[in-house]
């Protein structure tokens, strides 16, 4: 499963960032066109995090709606799927966002 390897990388990066402390919260952004299922990521996370410094962390998933800018009329419009067209009918556009998969932030417990 694609999501499993993604969750593994997230947990690995967060563990490294924690430098021996425990991670409290991991916030990630998933674009709606990234091909990654947020539900599957949320499902895998506790399993993968078990036994790591990320074990007790909350996973905060933010879904990023896809958006594009039309090259004909300049309008910005949502592109929920790959076949979207601008309201003006044009299919020439630049994707602005929606394909991202980012770790937005990693919150680590304060050092004692
Ligand atoms: Zn247009």
mmCIF file of C-alpha atoms and ligand atoms in Angstrom:
data_model
loop_
_atom_site.group_PDB
_atom_site.id
_atom_site.type_symbol
_atom_site.label_atom_id
_atom_site.label_comp_id
_atom_site.label_asym_id
_atom_site.label_seq_id
_atom_site.Cartn_x
_atom_site.Cartn_y
_atom_site.Cartn_z
ATOM 1 C CA UNK A 1 0.000 0.000 0.000
ATOM 2 C CA UNK A 2 1.285 3.392 -1.130
ATOM 3 C CA UNK A 3 0.138 5.197 2.029
ATOM 4 C CA UNK A 4 2.056 2.836 4.282
ATOM 5 C CA UNK A 5 5.432 3.896 2.859
ATOM 6 C CA UNK A 6 4.388 7.541 3.142
ATOM 7 C CA UNK A 7 3.486 7.087 6.799
ATOM 8 C CA UNK A 8 6.806 5.302 7.377
ATOM 9 C CA UNK A 9 8.717 8.310 6.002
ATOM 10 C CA UNK A 10 6.642 10.725 8.079
ATOM 11 C CA UNK A 11 7.267 8.760 11.280
ATOM 12 C CA UNK A 12 10.962 8.442 10.442
ATOM 13 C CA UNK A 13 11.385 12.171 9.800
ATOM 14 C CA UNK A 14 9.418 13.106 12.909
ATOM 15 C CA UNK A 15 11.482 10.678 15.025
ATOM 16 C CA UNK A 16 14.700 12.251 13.773
ATOM 17 C CA UNK A 17 13.386 15.754 14.407
ATOM 18 C CA UNK A 18 12.458 14.782 17.961
ATOM 19 C CA UNK A 19 16.095 14.024 18.885
ATOM 20 C CA UNK A 20 15.149 11.639 21.660
ATOM 21 C CA UNK A 21 12.144 13.593 22.960
ATOM 22 C CA UNK A 22 8.586 12.596 22.241
ATOM 23 C CA UNK A 23 6.605 14.094 19.412
ATOM 24 C CA UNK A 24 3.312 15.717 20.387
ATOM 25 C CA UNK A 25 1.802 16.573 17.060
ATOM 26 C CA UNK A 26 2.583 16.069 13.412
ATOM 27 C CA UNK A 27 0.749 18.226 10.905
ATOM 28 C CA UNK A 28 0.747 17.177 7.275
ATOM 29 C CA UNK A 29 -0.838 18.603 4.149
ATOM 30 C CA UNK A 30 -2.294 16.309 1.532
ATOM 31 C CA UNK A 31 -3.422 17.726 -1.789
ATOM 32 C CA UNK A 32 -6.632 16.277 -3.173
ATOM 33 C CA UNK A 33 -4.789 15.387 -6.407
ATOM 34 C CA UNK A 34 -1.783 13.827 -4.680
ATOM 35 C CA UNK A 35 -3.291 10.366 -4.998
ATOM 36 C CA UNK A 36 -2.874 9.861 -1.262
ATOM 37 C CA UNK A 37 -5.898 8.868 0.799
ATOM 38 C CA UNK A 38 -5.983 10.858 4.058
ATOM 39 C CA UNK A 39 -8.103 8.115 5.675
ATOM 40 C CA UNK A 40 -5.514 5.482 4.824
ATOM 41 C CA UNK A 41 -2.726 7.665 6.221
ATOM 42 C CA UNK A 42 -4.668 8.227 9.455
ATOM 43 C CA UNK A 43 -5.320 4.500 9.659
ATOM 44 C CA UNK A 44 -1.666 3.458 9.227
ATOM 45 C CA UNK A 45 -0.219 6.095 11.504
ATOM 46 C CA UNK A 46 -0.792 4.516 14.974
ATOM 47 C CA UNK A 47 0.526 1.164 13.733
ATOM 48 C CA UNK A 48 3.692 2.635 12.255
ATOM 49 C CA UNK A 49 4.263 5.042 15.165
ATOM 50 C CA UNK A 50 4.062 2.306 17.797
ATOM 51 C CA UNK A 51 7.328 1.944 19.667
ATOM 52 C CA UNK A 52 8.790 5.171 18.208
ATOM 53 C CA UNK A 53 9.034 8.680 19.729
ATOM 54 C CA UNK A 54 5.995 9.490 17.603
ATOM 55 C CA UNK A 55 3.802 6.941 19.375
ATOM 56 C CA UNK A 56 1.739 9.426 21.396
ATOM 57 C CA UNK A 57 1.614 12.130 18.757
ATOM 58 C CA UNK A 58 -1.577 13.460 17.247
ATOM 59 C CA UNK A 59 -1.624 13.329 13.475
ATOM 60 C CA UNK A 60 -3.220 16.437 12.049
ATOM 61 C CA UNK A 61 -4.119 16.037 8.382
ATOM 62 C CA UNK A 62 -5.005 19.104 6.334
ATOM 63 C CA UNK A 63 -6.506 18.475 2.968
ATOM 64 C CA UNK A 64 -5.528 20.993 0.307
ATOM 65 C CA UNK A 65 -8.138 21.580 -2.372
ATOM 66 C CA UNK A 66 -6.719 21.600 -5.856
ATOM 67 C CA UNK A 67 -6.680 24.920 -7.656
ATOM 68 C CA UNK A 68 -5.485 26.138 -11.043
ATOM 69 C CA UNK A 69 -5.100 29.417 -12.930
ATOM 70 C CA UNK A 70 -6.489 29.652 -16.434
ATOM 71 C CA UNK A 71 -3.987 30.753 -19.084
ATOM 72 C CA UNK A 72 -6.744 32.179 -21.256
ATOM 73 C CA UNK A 73 -8.888 34.296 -18.922
ATOM 74 C CA UNK A 74 -6.676 34.359 -15.827
ATOM 75 C CA UNK A 75 -9.370 33.026 -13.494
ATOM 76 C CA UNK A 76 -8.459 30.804 -10.572
ATOM 77 C CA UNK A 77 -10.752 27.836 -10.234
ATOM 78 C CA UNK A 78 -10.970 24.567 -8.307
ATOM 79 C CA UNK A 79 -9.795 21.414 -10.064
ATOM 80 C CA UNK A 80 -11.196 18.511 -8.108
ATOM 81 C CA UNK A 81 -10.032 16.026 -10.749
ATOM 82 C CA UNK A 82 -7.596 15.785 -13.644
ATOM 83 C CA UNK A 83 -10.286 16.483 -16.240
ATOM 84 C CA UNK A 84 -11.393 19.854 -14.931
ATOM 85 C CA UNK A 85 -11.739 22.835 -17.239
ATOM 86 C CA UNK A 86 -11.968 26.555 -16.518
ATOM 87 C CA UNK A 87 -15.491 28.006 -16.325
ATOM 88 C CA UNK A 88 -14.608 29.850 -19.580
ATOM 89 C CA UNK A 89 -14.188 26.468 -21.281
ATOM 90 C CA UNK A 90 -10.401 26.554 -21.551
ATOM 91 C CA UNK A 91 -8.335 23.528 -20.662
ATOM 92 C CA UNK A 92 -5.083 25.469 -20.713
ATOM 93 C CA UNK A 93 -4.213 26.166 -17.133
ATOM 94 C CA UNK A 94 -1.444 25.980 -14.607
ATOM 95 C CA UNK A 95 -1.903 23.955 -11.479
ATOM 96 C CA UNK A 96 -1.357 26.108 -8.419
ATOM 97 C CA UNK A 97 -1.808 23.493 -5.754
ATOM 98 C CA UNK A 98 -3.423 20.169 -4.961
ATOM 99 C CA UNK A 99 -0.597 17.722 -5.637
ATOM 100 C CA UNK A 100 1.365 18.374 -2.488
ATOM 101 C CA UNK A 101 2.260 16.040 0.282
ATOM 102 C CA UNK A 102 4.102 18.020 2.928
ATOM 103 C CA UNK A 103 4.997 17.724 6.537
ATOM 104 C CA UNK A 104 3.818 21.127 7.707
ATOM 105 C CA UNK A 105 5.070 20.961 11.273
ATOM 106 C CA UNK A 106 6.378 18.637 13.922
ATOM 107 C CA UNK A 107 5.726 19.608 17.544
ATOM 108 C CA UNK A 108 8.144 18.108 20.014
ATOM 109 C CA UNK A 109 7.865 18.032 23.781
ATOM 110 C CA UNK A 110 9.916 20.691 25.559
ATOM 111 C CA UNK A 111 13.208 19.463 26.964
ATOM 112 C CA UNK A 112 12.959 18.963 30.708
HETATM 113 ZN ZN1 LIG B 1 -10.577 30.598 -18.268
#
